[in-house]
Short mmCIF file of C-alpha atoms in Angstrom, two decimals:
data_model
loop_
_atom_site.label_atom_id
_atom_site.label_comp_id
_atom_site.label_asym_id
_atom_site.label_seq_id
_atom_site.Cartn_x
_atom_site.Cartn_y
_atom_site.Cartn_z
CA MET D 1 1.09 60.43 77.88
CA SER D 2 3.06 57.49 76.53
CA ILE D 3 1.62 55.08 73.97
CA ARG D 4 1.94 51.38 74.78
CA LEU D 5 2.69 48.93 71.99
CA ARG D 6 2.72 45.18 72.70
CA ILE D 7 4.75 43.12 70.22
CA GLY D 8 4.57 39.32 70.25
CA THR D 9 7.55 37.13 69.40
CA ARG D 10 8.96 33.65 69.75
CA LYS D 11 11.40 33.08 72.63
CA SER D 12 14.36 31.98 70.52
CA ALA D 13 17.56 34.02 70.70
CA MET D 14 17.19 35.07 67.07
CA ALA D 15 13.53 36.07 67.40
CA LEU D 16 14.25 38.11 70.52
CA ALA D 17 17.19 39.85 68.83
CA GLN D 18 14.97 40.77 65.89
CA THR D 19 12.17 42.04 68.14
CA GLU D 20 14.56 44.05 70.28
CA GLU D 21 15.85 45.69 67.11
CA ILE D 22 12.27 46.61 66.18
CA ALA D 23 11.73 48.06 69.65
CA ARG D 24 14.93 50.14 69.40
CA ARG D 25 13.93 51.55 66.04
CA LEU D 26 10.38 52.31 67.14
CA THR D 27 11.35 54.12 70.33
CA ALA D 28 13.92 56.15 68.40
CA ALA D 29 11.39 57.10 65.73
CA VAL D 30 8.27 57.68 67.83
CA PRO D 31 8.43 59.90 70.94
CA ASP D 32 6.67 58.67 74.10
CA LEU D 33 6.32 55.12 72.81
CA ASP D 34 6.47 52.33 75.39
CA VAL D 35 7.20 48.99 73.70
CA GLU D 36 6.42 45.77 75.57
CA ILE D 37 7.86 42.54 74.17
CA VAL D 38 5.56 39.57 74.81
CA LYS D 39 7.25 36.17 74.49
CA PHE D 40 5.48 33.08 73.17
CA ASP D 41 6.31 29.39 73.37
CA THR D 42 5.11 28.43 69.91
CA THR D 43 4.39 24.84 68.92
CA GLY D 44 7.47 24.76 66.71
CA ASP D 45 9.69 25.84 69.61
CA THR D 46 8.30 23.48 72.24
CA ASP D 47 8.42 20.48 69.88
CA GLN D 48 11.91 20.34 68.39
CA THR D 49 11.66 16.67 67.44
CA SER D 50 8.84 16.45 64.90
CA LYS D 51 8.93 17.68 61.37
CA LEU D 52 6.98 20.90 60.93
CA LEU D 53 4.38 19.41 58.59
CA PRO D 54 2.12 17.93 61.34
CA HIS D 55 2.00 21.39 62.94
CA GLY D 56 0.80 23.02 59.72
CA GLY D 57 4.27 23.85 58.41
CA LYS D 58 6.14 26.92 59.55
CA GLY D 59 2.93 28.93 59.58
CA GLY D 60 1.26 26.63 62.07
CA ALA D 61 4.42 25.99 64.07
CA PHE D 62 5.82 29.51 64.45
CA VAL D 63 3.22 32.04 63.35
CA ALA D 64 -0.35 30.95 64.07
CA GLN D 65 -0.40 31.40 67.85
CA ILE D 66 1.06 34.90 67.75
CA ARG D 67 -1.24 35.91 64.90
CA ALA D 68 -4.24 34.68 66.89
CA ALA D 69 -3.22 36.91 69.80
CA VAL D 70 -3.14 39.96 67.49
CA ILE D 71 -6.58 39.11 66.09
CA ALA D 72 -7.91 38.67 69.64
CA GLY D 73 -6.58 42.10 70.64
CA GLU D 74 -4.08 40.68 73.14
CA LEU D 75 -1.20 42.12 71.09
CA ASP D 76 -0.83 45.22 68.95
CA ALA D 77 1.72 43.65 66.61
CA ALA D 78 3.67 40.47 65.89
CA MET D 79 7.26 39.98 64.77
CA HIS D 80 7.91 37.36 62.09
CA SER D 81 10.82 36.23 60.00
CA LEU D 82 9.01 36.74 56.71
CA LYS D 83 10.18 33.43 55.25
CA ASP D 84 8.18 31.67 58.00
CA VAL D 85 4.92 33.37 57.01
CA PRO D 86 2.82 31.27 54.58
CA GLY D 87 2.47 32.93 51.20
CA ASN D 88 -0.32 30.77 49.79
CA GLU D 89 -3.04 31.90 52.19
CA ASP D 90 -4.57 35.09 53.47
CA THR D 91 -5.10 35.89 57.14
CA PRO D 92 -8.17 38.14 57.11
CA GLY D 93 -7.82 41.19 59.28
CA LEU D 94 -4.02 41.32 59.37
CA VAL D 95 -1.49 43.32 57.34
CA ILE D 96 2.28 43.70 57.30
CA GLY D 97 2.71 47.14 58.83
CA ALA D 98 6.48 47.32 58.46
CA THR D 99 9.48 45.47 57.09
CA LEU D 100 12.96 46.25 58.33
CA SER D 101 15.76 46.82 55.84
CA ARG D 102 16.77 43.44 54.45
CA ASP D 103 19.55 41.48 56.09
CA PRO D 104 21.76 39.33 53.85
CA PRO D 105 19.30 36.86 52.25
CA THR D 106 21.76 34.09 51.43
CA ASP D 107 22.27 30.63 52.92
CA ALA D 108 25.48 29.52 54.59
CA LEU D 109 27.30 26.28 55.31
CA VAL D 110 28.39 25.55 58.90
CA LEU D 111 30.84 22.69 59.48
CA ARG D 112 31.80 20.70 62.51
CA GLU D 113 35.48 20.51 63.47
CA GLY D 114 37.47 18.25 61.18
CA VAL D 115 35.22 18.65 58.13
CA SER D 116 36.14 20.81 55.14
CA LEU D 117 34.16 22.10 52.19
CA ASP D 118 36.87 20.79 49.87
CA ALA D 119 36.34 17.26 51.20
CA ILE D 120 32.56 17.50 50.75
CA ARG D 121 32.96 18.79 47.21
CA ALA D 122 35.60 16.21 46.25
CA SER D 123 33.37 13.35 47.42
CA ARG D 124 30.18 14.90 45.97
CA GLY D 125 28.96 14.70 49.55
CA LYS D 126 29.40 10.93 49.88
CA GLY D 127 29.98 9.91 53.48
CA PHE D 128 28.73 13.20 54.93
CA LYS D 129 25.49 13.98 56.75
CA LEU D 130 24.06 17.43 56.12
CA GLY D 131 21.37 18.73 58.49
CA THR D 132 18.44 20.95 57.58
CA ASN D 133 14.70 21.09 58.10
CA ALA D 134 14.04 23.21 55.00
CA VAL D 135 12.91 21.25 51.95
CA ARG D 136 14.28 23.99 49.67
CA ARG D 137 17.76 23.76 51.23
CA ALA D 138 17.62 19.97 51.11
CA ALA D 139 16.76 20.00 47.40
CA TYR D 140 19.54 22.45 46.58
CA ALA D 141 22.01 20.50 48.75
CA ARG D 142 21.25 17.32 46.80
CA ARG D 143 21.78 19.28 43.59
CA LEU D 144 25.14 20.68 44.72
CA PHE D 145 26.39 17.54 46.50
CA PRO D 146 24.57 14.66 44.77
CA GLU D 147 25.72 11.89 47.13
CA VAL D 148 25.31 13.71 50.45
CA GLU D 149 22.91 12.29 53.06
CA VAL D 150 20.45 15.01 54.05
CA ILE D 151 19.06 14.49 57.54
CA HIS D 152 16.16 16.10 59.39
CA PHE D 153 17.63 18.67 61.82
CA ARG D 154 15.57 20.98 64.02
CA GLY D 155 16.12 23.74 66.56
CA ALA D 156 16.78 27.45 66.93
CA ALA D 157 19.92 28.72 65.17
CA ASP D 158 22.16 28.61 68.24
CA THR D 159 20.72 25.23 69.28
CA ARG D 160 21.49 23.67 65.91
CA VAL D 161 25.12 24.82 66.00
CA ARG D 162 25.50 23.50 69.54
CA LYS D 163 24.10 20.12 68.50
CA LEU D 164 26.49 20.06 65.53
CA ASP D 165 29.52 20.81 67.71
CA ASN D 166 28.54 18.31 70.41
CA ARG D 167 27.82 15.66 67.77
CA GLU D 168 24.32 15.18 69.12
CA LYS D 169 21.85 13.09 67.20
CA GLN D 170 18.51 14.57 66.12
CA ARG D 171 15.64 12.78 67.82
CA LEU D 172 12.76 11.70 65.58
CA PRO D 173 9.03 11.50 66.38
CA ASP D 174 9.08 7.67 66.22
CA GLY D 175 11.66 7.50 69.01
CA GLY D 176 14.60 6.95 66.69
CA ALA D 177 17.39 9.37 65.87
CA VAL D 178 19.53 10.50 62.94
CA GLY D 179 23.01 11.93 62.77
CA PRO D 180 25.12 13.33 64.10
CA ALA D 181 25.46 15.94 61.39
CA ASP D 182 28.75 16.87 59.75
CA ALA D 183 27.43 20.13 58.32
CA LEU D 184 24.40 22.41 58.42
CA ILE D 185 22.85 24.80 55.94
CA MET D 186 21.43 27.86 57.69
CA ALA D 187 20.38 31.42 56.90
CA ARG D 188 23.35 33.74 57.06
CA SER D 189 21.19 36.45 58.64
CA GLY D 190 20.18 34.10 61.46
CA LEU D 191 23.80 33.30 62.26
CA ASP D 192 24.55 37.02 62.27
CA ARG D 193 21.67 37.72 64.68
CA VAL D 194 22.82 35.20 67.28
CA GLY D 195 26.51 36.16 67.09
CA LEU D 196 27.68 33.09 65.18
CA ALA D 197 28.76 34.67 61.89
CA GLN D 198 32.30 33.42 62.50
CA ARG D 199 31.02 29.87 62.01
CA ILE D 200 30.19 30.44 58.36
CA ALA D 201 32.48 28.19 56.32
CA TYR D 202 30.92 29.11 53.00
CA GLU D 203 28.20 31.48 51.83
CA PHE D 204 26.16 30.23 48.88
CA SER D 205 25.48 32.78 46.17
CA PRO D 206 21.86 33.19 45.02
CA ALA D 207 22.90 31.51 41.76
CA GLU D 208 23.97 28.39 43.71
CA MET D 209 21.12 28.36 46.21
CA LEU D 210 18.28 30.76 45.56
CA PRO D 211 16.95 32.04 48.91
CA ALA D 212 13.47 31.42 50.25
CA ALA D 213 10.91 34.12 49.49
CA GLY D 214 11.29 36.79 52.14
CA GLN D 215 14.52 35.41 53.58
CA GLY D 216 16.44 38.08 55.48
CA ILE D 217 13.35 40.28 55.95
CA VAL D 218 11.91 40.94 59.41
CA ALA D 219 8.20 41.77 59.19
CA VAL D 220 5.87 43.33 61.74
CA GLU D 221 2.23 42.36 61.38
CA CYS D 222 -0.76 44.16 62.90
CA ALA D 223 -4.54 44.39 62.63
CA ALA D 224 -5.66 45.94 59.34
CA GLN D 225 -8.09 48.30 61.10
CA ASP D 226 -5.64 49.36 63.84
CA TRP D 227 -4.72 52.66 62.22
CA GLN D 228 -2.74 53.95 65.20
CA THR D 229 -0.43 50.92 65.17
CA ARG D 230 -0.13 51.05 61.39
CA LYS D 231 0.95 54.70 61.58
CA ILE D 232 3.52 53.89 64.28
CA LEU D 233 4.95 50.94 62.33
CA SER D 234 5.19 52.98 59.14
CA ALA D 235 7.93 55.02 60.84
CA ILE D 236 10.35 52.08 60.60
CA ASP D 237 9.19 50.56 57.30
CA ASP D 238 11.89 50.10 54.67
CA PRO D 239 10.20 50.74 51.30
CA ALA D 240 12.68 48.69 49.24
CA ALA D 241 12.37 45.63 51.49
CA HIS D 242 8.58 45.96 51.47
CA LEU D 243 8.49 46.06 47.65
CA CYS D 244 10.74 42.98 47.44
CA ALA D 245 8.57 41.18 49.98
CA ASP D 246 5.45 41.90 47.93
CA ALA D 247 7.04 40.59 44.73
CA GLU D 248 8.44 37.39 46.23
CA ARG D 249 5.27 36.56 48.17
CA GLU D 250 3.16 37.06 45.05
CA VAL D 251 5.11 34.18 43.47
CA LEU D 252 4.12 31.96 46.40
CA TRP D 253 0.50 33.03 46.06
CA VAL D 254 0.38 32.27 42.31
CA LEU D 255 2.04 28.88 42.77
CA ASN D 256 -0.16 27.96 45.75
CA GLY D 257 2.91 26.43 47.29
CA HIS D 258 2.61 24.53 50.55
CA CYS D 259 5.07 24.03 53.41
CA ASN D 260 6.58 20.97 51.74
CA SER D 261 7.24 22.74 48.41
CA PRO D 262 10.87 23.52 47.53
CA ILE D 263 10.14 27.02 46.19
CA ALA D 264 12.70 29.84 46.11
CA GLY D 265 12.38 33.50 45.19
CA PHE D 266 14.61 36.54 45.43
CA SER D 267 14.32 40.08 44.12
CA SER D 268 16.54 43.16 44.10
CA ILE D 269 16.05 46.78 43.13
CA ASP D 270 18.33 48.89 40.95
CA GLY D 271 17.05 52.42 40.52
CA ASP D 272 13.44 52.22 39.42
CA GLN D 273 13.74 48.61 38.21
CA MET D 274 13.24 45.36 40.08
CA SER D 275 14.71 41.98 39.09
CA LEU D 276 13.02 38.84 40.35
CA SER D 277 14.14 35.21 40.05
CA ALA D 278 12.24 32.21 41.34
CA SER D 279 12.55 28.45 41.13
CA VAL D 280 10.69 25.25 41.92
CA LEU D 281 12.64 22.06 42.59
CA ASP D 282 11.62 18.48 43.12
CA LEU D 283 12.65 17.05 46.49
CA SER D 284 15.58 15.15 44.96
CA GLY D 285 17.06 18.31 43.47
CA ASN D 286 17.28 16.58 40.08
CA THR D 287 14.62 18.73 38.43
CA ILE D 288 14.57 22.51 38.66
CA ILE D 289 12.31 25.01 36.91
CA GLU D 290 13.48 28.62 36.90
CA ALA D 291 12.07 31.96 35.75
CA SER D 292 13.37 35.53 35.88
CA ARG D 293 11.97 38.90 34.89
CA THR D 294 12.67 42.60 35.32
CA GLY D 295 10.02 45.28 35.68
CA PRO D 296 9.09 48.55 37.38
CA ALA D 297 9.99 48.45 41.07
CA ASN D 298 6.76 50.21 41.99
CA ARG D 299 4.66 47.32 40.59
CA PRO D 300 6.06 44.37 42.54
CA ARG D 301 2.95 42.22 42.61
CA GLU D 302 2.61 42.38 38.84
CA LEU D 303 6.21 41.24 38.48
CA GLY D 304 5.71 38.45 41.01
CA ARG D 305 2.55 37.33 39.25
CA ALA D 306 4.30 37.23 35.88
CA VAL D 307 7.21 35.16 37.24
CA GLY D 308 4.82 32.79 38.99
CA LEU D 309 2.83 32.30 35.80
CA ASP D 310 6.07 31.66 33.88
CA LEU D 311 6.89 28.87 36.35
CA LEU D 312 3.43 27.37 35.99
CA ALA D 313 3.77 27.45 32.19
CA LYS D 314 7.00 25.46 32.54
CA GLY D 315 5.36 22.73 34.64
CA ALA D 316 5.85 23.93 38.23
CA ALA D 317 2.35 22.85 39.30
CA GLU D 318 3.13 19.19 38.70
CA ILE D 319 6.27 19.32 40.83
CA ILE D 320 4.43 21.13 43.62
CA GLU D 321 1.56 18.63 43.51
CA ARG D 322 3.96 15.69 43.72
CA SER D 323 5.45 17.12 46.92
CA ARG D 324 2.06 17.92 48.48
CA PRO D 325 1.39 15.99 51.71
CA ARG D 326 -1.09 13.14 51.30
#
């Protein structure tokens, strides 16, 4: 008799591509498994005008409704882009049952026709509008291109590129609009997922733009006491990605960062050692606090805790508090 597994996901092209990949891997690994993909219109998808803060940040906008369905027993599991999952709070009763092998974690620059990276660099960004909704990307963009105008820009990955190409303005909650954008900063993995990798004009190295904690990692969450689902999900879990996720998310936990905090964190494994770098920026990009450590790969939370405490010792809490919504 087949086992039915219901996985919840957002309806965006990228989210569906990620969930379909999970379904393919699960059915290949577990005989007689019937995977049902359940699509959700999350608050962050239905409202593509407002900033995410009024919805509770990415957690409230993209994660909360699907998580609630798992807790209520309406779903067996939920697919998340790990960078969208809040790291400064626990959700009692839920665990990450699997992480897929990590996609490229870096950020990429997408340009509209007629704009070049050389021109943006030569002008230090002056005269150009760069679209992003991520405070981390905005802070790094202001650091790399000090005179660029960073504008609020929302939408699924394919939607944002379409709006860039069509020179559409971004509507604002007050009825106004900004733009159109000349360039976007987006996750490289997201562009790959929706078939737009050819639009990448430049890929930022982690040294130039440290990724968000968990960026490039697809996570599958389930109920902590649902041992059958946890056993099924373990069949597709990538141990290295899971260790990196634990280390990077521990930094977020130690810093108690909120959705408006420009916090970055990225780890990698070489043999039995893990390297972890993290940073906290002010919203202007003028101030950056960084910390890096290396430690045993099988003790990721200890490494993440140590890096987080290093950042706090250097004054990260003050920067985070200044950016906290009032």
